[in-house]
């Protein structure tokens, strides 16, 4: 036979585009269009229904960026359409893809939501709320002569990410302009040809499968000939009338079953909805309403459809703002079609949230699903966050989850991750069964290409046979379409294709686990070799997170102490609300700094408001605890004693016995000393020497200077707010020019030297402080930052040969090599650390602690003298211009400190200290700690009252040094009983009380939650 496959394929392509797709709808009747342009922010549907609508027409412009227009669309169904399938078809002037362009939500005249509209979902059923599929059921059929009317809330959401990542002002309403962006292009009711719809799905599935098959496979030729016969059977003058005959030609090839060893795909309906990103939070609330309306409409017509819906916050938004959508959501959950998943409050970033905050993501997420639906979530679902902390497996388990899913690591720029199904082992040794969908997407469409990729790419062939594929429009929401379900039906058991089963993700995991219990193990973090600048961009959002986490710790601790002392009522409701606000801002485009200006402006406003509330809660509790008097009472919320004040307690201030701080001027230099450390600040304001007295070791490498500010040109190729590309290191300017150096404080207790520099359009004042009794050099920065596309780092070149750096993460720390032997280490040129980073030789090292910074890098160099310089740098500020063109502009205050001679225990302690400065209150007396621990390795991360409002005290502890540890926990109140619990404070085991306390033994980095019932 002569080979004509290209000819037939071209014929098919043209027939699809120009004949088949346009034939889906037949006769039409235009909808009468009326419009009301809402003047400001979105309004409730009740307000829109009562608005004054004006006549409008096709081609009319609507929608300045972020505006809302309500359309009232009306038509009479022709008598002769009685009993036929009829739909409304609407094009709002859609531009980009679903979720990135105009979007609509249709309502009945009674204000009941019907379904959403987006560029890939432009129809509305004309009768009832169902008819999301293509069934021939009665409710899908028109009644001739009836009047059809809908209200359509149309959101003029702009496409913010522009071609080539060009900066735009579209990301805030105040800068986005006022010109309408969209025009209404199509608004009609039309006869819907069910046979044509089915023929389209048949052809799609077979042609997409064919394109993925080898040209010499008989199956490919067989499909080609069937498609050709189908085209031959089609009458272009009567496509609806001949579609059935065309389908008959395809039936034999569609009915051949899959190979026995075909890869098997669990398809899970999904809509990844970024809780804020290229749109503000308020728009996400509407996106969720649109998506859930779509999904419940589809579910009503497709009983086997399953949809995984993560992020408790998004469910809670429906409960709060869209009660009718909420009702439908609850019904679909009850029917088992919508599956609450993920168990977190939002799909948070996991690199930066602190330990307690990450625990609370699970507590609040899981509890919402339990309280509202009675469902215990089992799958942690984080398809899109930018890398995954090695602390995660333990928290997954301790929150009662079994499985973990992501796919983001497929975005790695350098190394291909070797597994798709594996055991993931965290810092404490907990393992969790984990899956990466090999289709490499969380927005699947169930195309032939995706399925073929899933099968080809699946790294665990021969071990496992199943993979998962989330399908549905995502990022900006939208969710699955009936076309995707139509494909899934045909792909269930089709020769040469992977088999597709729509099912609950937990069913997939249980089966994948059972068939592959000896799956390979990956130890440590799932580092994303991309988006490394998300540890730094939008510094104020990050600082707001860090401050809020520590204020919450203090608020809970002192409120618990005051409540147990009978002096106060515990502010359960306030703390619950504040926690949820902080957790929301940890969403994976907010805390990472990758959202539009609107989002970060609001995040900063929220953090400022929460800080005021939390300060008031802390102040009230401390005042109650300290009582009336005129003594100075010092409160220490940190987990270690300091300056005579017990951990988690308070004491009346006593005089310091530490040697006084001294200051000498030596030429242009200033030399500070306190008996523990001697610091030389040279004539350029740089640390030319930091001598740790006890060991006699100089911390700063020979010939180098510490606290050196370095300014890099920072112009990533793409994803500006997300990415720093390795070539940023090629261009650097050391900021050594100094405007002034002044001693600004001089007492026995502390000496402070202010160093002022100007560079570019910016200035920085660094106050270098040495305090009595502290072996550390504190640096407080006030940076008036007006650079564009620059990266500011603070460098500490240290005279230490460190094979690895240790970075604090949630409930522990992790080590990363300082060399770049392999591509895996080389790719980690920017790393995340929480409150401290440590470098050292066995038995000796240094820590750098901070109160606002997450991004760091550590490099090493061997000098001519044979010694090794290990350089630790903090990533202070960036200035990307996409998606927020004014990222990080303005005044920043942040602090860090060099702790010479520090081991890991000192790093842990000083990391807490710089984030939890002591507070002084005027009062009568000190406060005994509610709980005391006799081993500094066992650290208290939270003290609070139980969420069930029983009055029980809940303490969360962890082992912080990376060793096994035993400790005694004693309390200032009588103990009736003690239980070990999960993160949700549900009992796991009873603990024995001995001598009025509890003994604990922890493995390295183990997290332990204890519920202490008061006698
Ligand atoms: Zn996302």
Short mmCIF file of N, CA and C in Angstrom, two decimals, residues 770-857:
data_model
loop_
_atom_site.label_atom_id
_atom_site.label_comp_id
_atom_site.label_asym_id
_atom_site.label_seq_id
_atom_site.Cartn_x
_atom_site.Cartn_y
_atom_site.Cartn_z
N UNK A 770 27.31 45.44 70.19
CA UNK A 770 27.85 44.39 71.06
C UNK A 770 27.26 44.62 72.45
N UNK A 771 26.73 43.54 73.05
CA UNK A 771 26.11 43.67 74.37
C UNK A 771 26.91 42.88 75.41
N UNK A 772 26.79 43.32 76.64
CA UNK A 772 27.48 42.63 77.74
C UNK A 772 26.94 41.21 77.87
N UNK A 773 27.84 40.27 78.04
CA UNK A 773 27.44 38.89 78.31
C UNK A 773 27.04 38.10 77.09
N UNK A 774 27.12 38.71 75.88
CA UNK A 774 26.69 38.00 74.67
C UNK A 774 27.86 37.81 73.72
N UNK A 775 28.07 36.59 73.33
CA UNK A 775 29.13 36.33 72.35
C UNK A 775 28.52 36.40 70.95
N UNK A 776 28.06 37.58 70.58
CA UNK A 776 27.54 37.73 69.22
C UNK A 776 27.55 39.18 68.78
N UNK A 777 27.67 39.34 67.47
CA UNK A 777 27.70 40.69 66.88
C UNK A 777 26.35 40.90 66.20
N UNK A 778 25.59 41.86 66.73
CA UNK A 778 24.24 42.11 66.20
C UNK A 778 24.29 43.19 65.14
N UNK A 779 23.55 42.98 64.08
CA UNK A 779 23.51 43.98 63.00
C UNK A 779 22.05 44.27 62.67
N UNK A 780 21.65 45.49 62.99
CA UNK A 780 20.29 45.94 62.67
C UNK A 780 20.37 46.83 61.44
N UNK A 781 19.52 46.53 60.46
CA UNK A 781 19.60 47.22 59.17
C UNK A 781 18.36 48.06 58.94
N UNK A 782 18.61 49.27 58.45
CA UNK A 782 17.50 50.10 57.98
C UNK A 782 17.85 50.43 56.53
N UNK A 783 17.11 49.84 55.63
CA UNK A 783 17.48 49.93 54.21
C UNK A 783 16.39 50.68 53.46
N UNK A 784 16.75 51.81 52.87
CA UNK A 784 15.79 52.53 52.03
C UNK A 784 16.11 52.11 50.59
N UNK A 785 15.34 51.19 50.10
CA UNK A 785 15.70 50.39 48.91
C UNK A 785 14.93 50.88 47.68
N UNK A 786 15.68 51.35 46.70
CA UNK A 786 15.03 51.85 45.48
C UNK A 786 15.75 51.34 44.24
N UNK A 787 16.23 50.12 44.32
CA UNK A 787 16.92 49.53 43.16
C UNK A 787 15.93 48.77 42.30
N UNK A 788 16.34 48.53 41.07
CA UNK A 788 15.54 47.68 40.19
C UNK A 788 16.41 46.50 39.75
N UNK A 789 15.83 45.32 39.84
CA UNK A 789 16.49 44.11 39.35
C UNK A 789 17.90 43.96 39.92
N UNK A 790 17.98 44.11 41.23
CA UNK A 790 19.23 43.90 41.96
C UNK A 790 18.97 42.91 43.09
N UNK A 791 20.04 42.31 43.55
CA UNK A 791 19.95 41.32 44.63
C UNK A 791 20.97 41.73 45.68
N UNK A 792 20.51 42.01 46.89
CA UNK A 792 21.40 42.47 47.96
C UNK A 792 21.67 41.33 48.93
N UNK A 793 22.98 41.08 49.12
CA UNK A 793 23.37 40.01 50.04
C UNK A 793 24.30 40.57 51.10
N UNK A 794 24.34 39.93 52.25
CA UNK A 794 25.30 40.26 53.31
C UNK A 794 26.19 39.04 53.52
N UNK A 795 27.50 39.25 53.35
CA UNK A 795 28.43 38.11 53.33
C UNK A 795 29.26 38.04 54.61
N UNK A 796 29.44 36.80 55.09
CA UNK A 796 30.36 36.52 56.20
C UNK A 796 31.36 35.46 55.75
N UNK A 797 32.53 35.88 55.25
CA UNK A 797 33.56 34.90 54.88
C UNK A 797 34.25 34.42 56.16
N UNK A 798 34.05 33.18 56.49
CA UNK A 798 34.47 32.66 57.80
C UNK A 798 35.64 31.71 57.64
N UNK A 799 36.54 31.80 58.61
CA UNK A 799 37.74 30.96 58.55
C UNK A 799 37.43 29.61 59.19
N UNK A 800 36.72 28.79 58.40
CA UNK A 800 36.33 27.48 58.92
C UNK A 800 36.17 26.55 57.71
N UNK A 801 36.59 25.33 57.86
CA UNK A 801 36.49 24.37 56.77
C UNK A 801 35.24 23.51 56.98
N UNK A 802 34.14 24.00 56.48
CA UNK A 802 32.85 23.33 56.70
C UNK A 802 32.51 22.47 55.50
N UNK A 803 32.32 21.18 55.74
CA UNK A 803 31.91 20.28 54.66
C UNK A 803 30.47 20.50 54.30
N UNK A 804 29.71 21.00 55.26
CA UNK A 804 28.28 21.16 55.04
C UNK A 804 27.79 22.34 55.85
N UNK A 805 26.67 22.85 55.45
CA UNK A 805 25.98 23.86 56.26
C UNK A 805 24.78 23.18 56.89
N UNK A 806 24.40 23.69 58.06
CA UNK A 806 23.16 23.22 58.71
C UNK A 806 22.19 24.39 58.70
N UNK A 807 20.98 24.14 58.20
CA UNK A 807 19.97 25.20 58.15
C UNK A 807 18.79 24.80 58.98
N UNK A 808 18.31 25.74 59.78
CA UNK A 808 17.11 25.42 60.54
C UNK A 808 15.93 25.27 59.59
N UNK A 809 15.13 24.24 59.84
CA UNK A 809 13.86 24.07 59.14
C UNK A 809 12.83 23.83 60.24
N UNK A 810 11.63 23.39 59.86
CA UNK A 810 10.61 23.17 60.89
C UNK A 810 11.04 22.02 61.81
N UNK A 811 11.03 22.27 63.11
CA UNK A 811 11.31 21.23 64.11
C UNK A 811 12.65 20.52 63.87
N UNK A 812 13.66 21.28 63.50
CA UNK A 812 14.97 20.66 63.34
C UNK A 812 15.80 21.39 62.31
N UNK A 813 16.78 20.70 61.79
CA UNK A 813 17.63 21.32 60.78
C UNK A 813 18.07 20.27 59.78
N UNK A 814 18.59 20.74 58.64
CA UNK A 814 19.10 19.79 57.65
C UNK A 814 20.45 20.27 57.15
N UNK A 815 21.23 19.28 56.73
CA UNK A 815 22.58 19.55 56.25
C UNK A 815 22.60 19.57 54.74
N UNK A 816 23.39 20.48 54.19
CA UNK A 816 23.62 20.48 52.74
C UNK A 816 25.12 20.65 52.52
N UNK A 817 25.69 19.86 51.60
CA UNK A 817 27.12 19.99 51.33
C UNK A 817 27.47 21.40 50.87
N UNK A 818 28.69 21.84 51.18
CA UNK A 818 29.13 23.16 50.70
C UNK A 818 29.85 23.04 49.36
N UNK A 819 30.11 21.80 48.90
CA UNK A 819 30.78 21.64 47.60
C UNK A 819 29.75 21.51 46.49
N UNK A 820 30.26 21.46 45.25
CA UNK A 820 29.36 21.33 44.10
C UNK A 820 29.82 20.17 43.23
N UNK A 821 30.13 19.06 43.89
CA UNK A 821 30.65 17.89 43.16
C UNK A 821 29.70 17.39 42.09
N UNK A 822 28.44 17.33 42.42
CA UNK A 822 27.49 16.77 41.47
C UNK A 822 26.48 17.84 41.08
N UNK A 823 25.75 17.56 40.04
CA UNK A 823 24.76 18.53 39.57
C UNK A 823 23.67 18.77 40.62
N UNK A 824 23.46 17.79 41.50
CA UNK A 824 22.43 17.97 42.54
C UNK A 824 22.86 19.05 43.53
N UNK A 825 24.14 19.02 43.93
CA UNK A 825 24.60 20.06 44.87
C UNK A 825 24.75 21.40 44.17
N UNK A 826 25.24 21.35 42.93
CA UNK A 826 25.45 22.58 42.18
C UNK A 826 24.13 23.34 42.01
N UNK A 827 23.06 22.59 41.86
CA UNK A 827 21.75 23.23 41.63
C UNK A 827 21.24 23.94 42.89
N UNK A 828 21.80 23.60 44.05
CA UNK A 828 21.32 24.23 45.30
C UNK A 828 22.14 25.48 45.60
N UNK A 829 22.22 26.37 44.63
CA UNK A 829 23.07 27.56 44.82
C UNK A 829 22.37 28.64 45.66
N UNK A 830 21.13 28.42 45.95
CA UNK A 830 20.41 29.30 46.88
C UNK A 830 19.58 28.37 47.75
N UNK A 831 19.64 28.58 49.08
CA UNK A 831 18.98 27.63 49.98
C UNK A 831 18.14 28.38 51.01
N UNK A 832 17.23 27.65 51.58
CA UNK A 832 16.32 28.23 52.57
C UNK A 832 16.75 27.81 53.97
N UNK A 833 16.82 28.78 54.86
CA UNK A 833 17.03 28.49 56.27
C UNK A 833 16.07 29.36 57.06
N UNK A 834 15.66 28.87 58.21
CA UNK A 834 14.77 29.68 59.04
C UNK A 834 15.60 30.64 59.89
N UNK A 835 15.61 30.45 61.20
CA UNK A 835 16.18 31.47 62.08
C UNK A 835 17.70 31.42 62.15
N UNK A 836 18.28 30.33 61.69
CA UNK A 836 19.73 30.27 61.77
C UNK A 836 20.32 29.36 60.70
N UNK A 837 21.58 29.64 60.41
CA UNK A 837 22.36 28.75 59.56
C UNK A 837 23.71 28.57 60.26
N UNK A 838 24.27 27.38 60.15
CA UNK A 838 25.49 27.08 60.90
C UNK A 838 26.51 26.42 59.98
N UNK A 839 27.77 26.84 60.14
CA UNK A 839 28.84 26.14 59.43
C UNK A 839 29.94 25.82 60.44
N UNK A 840 30.56 24.67 60.29
CA UNK A 840 31.57 24.33 61.27
C UNK A 840 32.44 23.18 60.88
N UNK A 841 33.55 23.07 61.62
CA UNK A 841 34.38 21.87 61.60
C UNK A 841 33.90 21.04 62.78
N UNK A 842 34.27 19.78 62.85
CA UNK A 842 33.87 19.01 64.04
C UNK A 842 34.32 19.75 65.30
N UNK A 843 33.37 20.10 66.16
CA UNK A 843 33.71 20.71 67.44
C UNK A 843 33.84 22.22 67.42
N UNK A 844 33.83 22.86 66.27
CA UNK A 844 33.94 24.32 66.26
C UNK A 844 33.25 24.91 65.05
N UNK A 845 32.46 25.94 65.29
CA UNK A 845 31.78 26.56 64.14
C UNK A 845 31.20 27.91 64.48
N UNK A 846 30.44 28.41 63.54
CA UNK A 846 29.82 29.73 63.67
C UNK A 846 28.38 29.65 63.20
N UNK A 847 27.55 30.52 63.79
CA UNK A 847 26.16 30.59 63.34
C UNK A 847 25.86 32.01 62.89
N UNK A 848 24.98 32.12 61.92
CA UNK A 848 24.41 33.41 61.55
C UNK A 848 22.92 33.28 61.77
N UNK A 849 22.38 34.16 62.64
CA UNK A 849 20.96 34.09 62.97
C UNK A 849 20.27 35.32 62.41
N UNK A 850 18.98 35.24 62.20
CA UNK A 850 18.27 36.37 61.58
C UNK A 850 16.86 36.45 62.13
N UNK A 851 16.21 37.61 61.93
CA UNK A 851 14.82 37.74 62.37
C UNK A 851 13.83 37.90 61.22
N UNK A 852 14.29 37.88 59.96
CA UNK A 852 13.36 38.12 58.85
C UNK A 852 13.74 37.41 57.56
N UNK A 853 14.88 36.78 57.53
CA UNK A 853 15.45 36.33 56.26
C UNK A 853 15.30 34.82 56.11
N UNK A 854 15.10 34.37 54.87
CA UNK A 854 15.01 32.93 54.59
C UNK A 854 16.08 32.48 53.57
N UNK A 855 16.32 33.31 52.55
CA UNK A 855 17.28 32.93 51.51
C UNK A 855 18.72 33.05 52.00
N UNK A 856 19.53 32.09 51.64
CA UNK A 856 20.96 32.09 52.00
C UNK A 856 21.73 31.42 50.88
N UNK A 857 23.06 31.65 50.87
CA UNK A 857 23.90 30.74 50.10
C UNK A 857 25.19 30.54 50.86
#
